[in-house]
């Protein structure tokens, strides 16, 4: 959906605007802002591998990560 893609791009842009931050810190921030919690160890490892495999284009990598987080069941439902 265009709205979700645009929001994902903007969220990724905000993550990347913070100087001197590691990918791990950015992933932690993405989870906290989107899901209100830190990622599990497994989620962090998967996200970092995903980001590192796309290191030539960080904007695209973090946009895809944000889009994935917005599509999670954790984002869509409140317990």
mmCIF file with all atom_site columns, C-alpha atoms in Angstrom:
data_model
loop_
_atom_site.group_PDB
_atom_site.id
_atom_site.type_symbol
_atom_site.label_atom_id
_atom_site.label_alt_id
_atom_site.label_comp_id
_atom_site.label_asym_id
_atom_site.label_entity_id
_atom_site.label_seq_id
_atom_site.pdbx_PDB_ins_code
_atom_site.Cartn_x
_atom_site.Cartn_y
_atom_site.Cartn_z
_atom_site.occupancy
_atom_site.B_iso_or_equiv
_atom_site.pdbx_formal_charge
_atom_site.auth_seq_id
_atom_site.auth_comp_id
_atom_site.auth_asym_id
_atom_site.auth_atom_id
_atom_site.pdbx_PDB_model_num
ATOM 1  C CA . UNK A 1 1  ? 0.000  0.000   0.000  1.00 0.00 ? 1  UNK A CA 1
ATOM 2  C CA . UNK A 1 2  ? 1.414  3.442   -0.909 1.00 0.00 ? 2  UNK A CA 1
ATOM 3  C CA . UNK A 1 3  ? 0.716  4.881   2.551  1.00 0.00 ? 3  UNK A CA 1
ATOM 4  C CA . UNK A 1 4  ? 2.670  2.129   4.322  1.00 0.00 ? 4  UNK A CA 1
ATOM 5  C CA . UNK A 1 5  ? 5.561  2.428   1.874  1.00 0.00 ? 5  UNK A CA 1
ATOM 6  C CA . UNK A 1 6  ? 5.722  6.204   2.344  1.00 0.00 ? 6  UNK A CA 1
ATOM 7  C CA . UNK A 1 7  ? 5.623  5.892   6.136  1.00 0.00 ? 7  UNK A CA 1
ATOM 8  C CA . UNK A 1 8  ? 8.334  3.223   5.975  1.00 0.00 ? 8  UNK A CA 1
ATOM 9  C CA . UNK A 1 9  ? 10.550 5.491   3.858  1.00 0.00 ? 9  UNK A CA 1
ATOM 10 C CA . UNK A 1 10 ? 10.087 8.392   6.251  1.00 0.00 ? 10 UNK A CA 1
ATOM 11 C CA . UNK A 1 11 ? 10.802 6.231   9.301  1.00 0.00 ? 11 UNK A CA 1
ATOM 12 C CA . UNK A 1 12 ? 13.955 4.857   7.661  1.00 0.00 ? 12 UNK A CA 1
ATOM 13 C CA . UNK A 1 13 ? 15.070 8.371   6.791  1.00 0.00 ? 13 UNK A CA 1
ATOM 14 C CA . UNK A 1 14 ? 14.666 9.436   10.435 1.00 0.00 ? 14 UNK A CA 1
ATOM 15 C CA . UNK A 1 15 ? 16.665 6.410   11.604 1.00 0.00 ? 15 UNK A CA 1
ATOM 16 C CA . UNK A 1 16 ? 19.503 7.171   9.194  1.00 0.00 ? 16 UNK A CA 1
ATOM 17 C CA . UNK A 1 17 ? 19.630 10.880  10.043 1.00 0.00 ? 17 UNK A CA 1
ATOM 18 C CA . UNK A 1 18 ? 21.055 10.161  13.501 1.00 0.00 ? 18 UNK A CA 1
ATOM 19 C CA . UNK A 1 19 ? 24.833 10.445  13.123 1.00 0.00 ? 19 UNK A CA 1
ATOM 20 C CA . UNK A 1 20 ? 27.348 7.914   14.427 1.00 0.00 ? 20 UNK A CA 1
ATOM 21 C CA . UNK A 1 21 ? 24.768 5.248   15.207 1.00 0.00 ? 21 UNK A CA 1
ATOM 22 C CA . UNK A 1 22 ? 25.408 1.562   14.572 1.00 0.00 ? 22 UNK A CA 1
ATOM 23 C CA . UNK A 1 23 ? 23.040 -0.618  12.612 1.00 0.00 ? 23 UNK A CA 1
ATOM 24 C CA . UNK A 1 24 ? 22.282 -2.471  15.839 1.00 0.00 ? 24 UNK A CA 1
ATOM 25 C CA . UNK A 1 25 ? 21.240 0.759   17.558 1.00 0.00 ? 25 UNK A CA 1
ATOM 26 C CA . UNK A 1 26 ? 19.086 1.685   14.569 1.00 0.00 ? 26 UNK A CA 1
ATOM 27 C CA . UNK A 1 27 ? 17.364 -1.706  14.592 1.00 0.00 ? 27 UNK A CA 1
ATOM 28 C CA . UNK A 1 28 ? 16.752 -1.389  18.343 1.00 0.00 ? 28 UNK A CA 1
ATOM 29 C CA . UNK A 1 29 ? 15.255 2.073   17.787 1.00 0.00 ? 29 UNK A CA 1
ATOM 30 C CA . UNK A 1 30 ? 13.104 0.816   14.920 1.00 0.00 ? 30 UNK A CA 1
ATOM 31 C CA . UNK A 1 31 ? 11.627 -1.934  17.102 1.00 0.00 ? 31 UNK A CA 1
ATOM 32 C CA . UNK A 1 32 ? 11.012 0.390   20.035 1.00 0.00 ? 32 UNK A CA 1
ATOM 33 C CA . UNK A 1 33 ? 9.341  3.044   17.895 1.00 0.00 ? 33 UNK A CA 1
ATOM 34 C CA . UNK A 1 34 ? 7.252  0.591   15.897 1.00 0.00 ? 34 UNK A CA 1
ATOM 35 C CA . UNK A 1 35 ? 6.411  -2.197  18.325 1.00 0.00 ? 35 UNK A CA 1
ATOM 36 C CA . UNK A 1 36 ? 7.075  -0.539  21.654 1.00 0.00 ? 36 UNK A CA 1
ATOM 37 C CA . UNK A 1 37 ? 9.644  -3.132  22.669 1.00 0.00 ? 37 UNK A CA 1
ATOM 38 C CA . UNK A 1 38 ? 13.193 -4.244  22.022 1.00 0.00 ? 38 UNK A CA 1
ATOM 39 C CA . UNK A 1 39 ? 13.724 -7.038  19.499 1.00 0.00 ? 39 UNK A CA 1
ATOM 40 C CA . UNK A 1 40 ? 14.402 -10.525 20.759 1.00 0.00 ? 40 UNK A CA 1
ATOM 41 C CA . UNK A 1 41 ? 17.918 -11.827 20.247 1.00 0.00 ? 41 UNK A CA 1
ATOM 42 C CA . UNK A 1 42 ? 16.750 -13.827 17.230 1.00 0.00 ? 42 UNK A CA 1
ATOM 43 C CA . UNK A 1 43 ? 14.876 -10.851 15.743 1.00 0.00 ? 43 UNK A CA 1
ATOM 44 C CA . UNK A 1 44 ? 17.926 -8.636  16.176 1.00 0.00 ? 44 UNK A CA 1
ATOM 45 C CA . UNK A 1 45 ? 20.209 -11.177 14.486 1.00 0.00 ? 45 UNK A CA 1
ATOM 46 C CA . UNK A 1 46 ? 17.815 -11.603 11.552 1.00 0.00 ? 46 UNK A CA 1
ATOM 47 C CA . UNK A 1 47 ? 17.338 -7.852  11.131 1.00 0.00 ? 47 UNK A CA 1
ATOM 48 C CA . UNK A 1 48 ? 21.071 -7.154  11.237 1.00 0.00 ? 48 UNK A CA 1
ATOM 49 C CA . UNK A 1 49 ? 21.789 -9.872  8.687  1.00 0.00 ? 49 UNK A CA 1
ATOM 50 C CA . UNK A 1 50 ? 19.065 -8.405  6.461  1.00 0.00 ? 50 UNK A CA 1
ATOM 51 C CA . UNK A 1 51 ? 20.515 -4.878  6.773  1.00 0.00 ? 51 UNK A CA 1
ATOM 52 C CA . UNK A 1 52 ? 24.101 -6.009  6.202  1.00 0.00 ? 52 UNK A CA 1
ATOM 53 C CA . UNK A 1 53 ? 23.169 -7.975  3.089  1.00 0.00 ? 53 UNK A CA 1
ATOM 54 C CA . UNK A 1 54 ? 21.826 -4.711  1.665  1.00 0.00 ? 54 UNK A CA 1
ATOM 55 C CA . UNK A 1 55 ? 24.583 -2.440  2.975  1.00 0.00 ? 55 UNK A CA 1
ATOM 56 C CA . UNK A 1 56 ? 25.125 -0.806  -0.416 1.00 0.00 ? 56 UNK A CA 1
ATOM 57 C CA . UNK A 1 57 ? 21.748 0.966   -0.048 1.00 0.00 ? 57 UNK A CA 1
ATOM 58 C CA . UNK A 1 58 ? 20.965 1.686   3.629  1.00 0.00 ? 58 UNK A CA 1
ATOM 59 C CA . UNK A 1 59 ? 17.855 3.752   2.820  1.00 0.00 ? 59 UNK A CA 1
ATOM 60 C CA . UNK A 1 60 ? 16.312 0.862   0.936  1.00 0.00 ? 60 UNK A CA 1
ATOM 61 C CA . UNK A 1 61 ? 17.380 -1.669  3.571  1.00 0.00 ? 61 UNK A CA 1
ATOM 62 C CA . UNK A 1 62 ? 15.889 0.263   6.475  1.00 0.00 ? 62 UNK A CA 1
ATOM 63 C CA . UNK A 1 63 ? 12.767 1.086   4.457  1.00 0.00 ? 63 UNK A CA 1
ATOM 64 C CA . UNK A 1 64 ? 12.211 -2.633  3.901  1.00 0.00 ? 64 UNK A CA 1
ATOM 65 C CA . UNK A 1 65 ? 12.848 -3.347  7.580  1.00 0.00 ? 65 UNK A CA 1
ATOM 66 C CA . UNK A 1 66 ? 10.322 -0.704  8.637  1.00 0.00 ? 66 UNK A CA 1
ATOM 67 C CA . UNK A 1 67 ? 7.767  -2.015  6.156  1.00 0.00 ? 67 UNK A CA 1
ATOM 68 C CA . UNK A 1 68 ? 8.261  -5.500  7.580  1.00 0.00 ? 68 UNK A CA 1
ATOM 69 C CA . UNK A 1 69 ? 7.766  -4.260  11.138 1.00 0.00 ? 69 UNK A CA 1
ATOM 70 C CA . UNK A 1 70 ? 4.564  -2.464  10.142 1.00 0.00 ? 70 UNK A CA 1
ATOM 71 C CA . UNK A 1 71 ? 3.276  -5.736  8.685  1.00 0.00 ? 71 UNK A CA 1
ATOM 72 C CA . UNK A 1 72 ? 3.887  -7.782  11.836 1.00 0.00 ? 72 UNK A CA 1
ATOM 73 C CA . UNK A 1 73 ? 1.089  -9.145  13.959 1.00 0.00 ? 73 UNK A CA 1
ATOM 74 C CA . UNK A 1 74 ? 2.673  -7.328  16.915 1.00 0.00 ? 74 UNK A CA 1
ATOM 75 C CA . UNK A 1 75 ? 2.039  -3.993  15.211 1.00 0.00 ? 75 UNK A CA 1
ATOM 76 C CA . UNK A 1 76 ? -1.509 -4.756  14.104 1.00 0.00 ? 76 UNK A CA 1
ATOM 77 C CA . UNK A 1 77 ? -2.944 -6.147  17.335 1.00 0.00 ? 77 UNK A CA 1
ATOM 78 C CA . UNK A 1 78 ? -2.919 -4.967  20.919 1.00 0.00 ? 78 UNK A CA 1
ATOM 79 C CA . UNK A 1 79 ? -2.868 -7.652  23.593 1.00 0.00 ? 79 UNK A CA 1
#
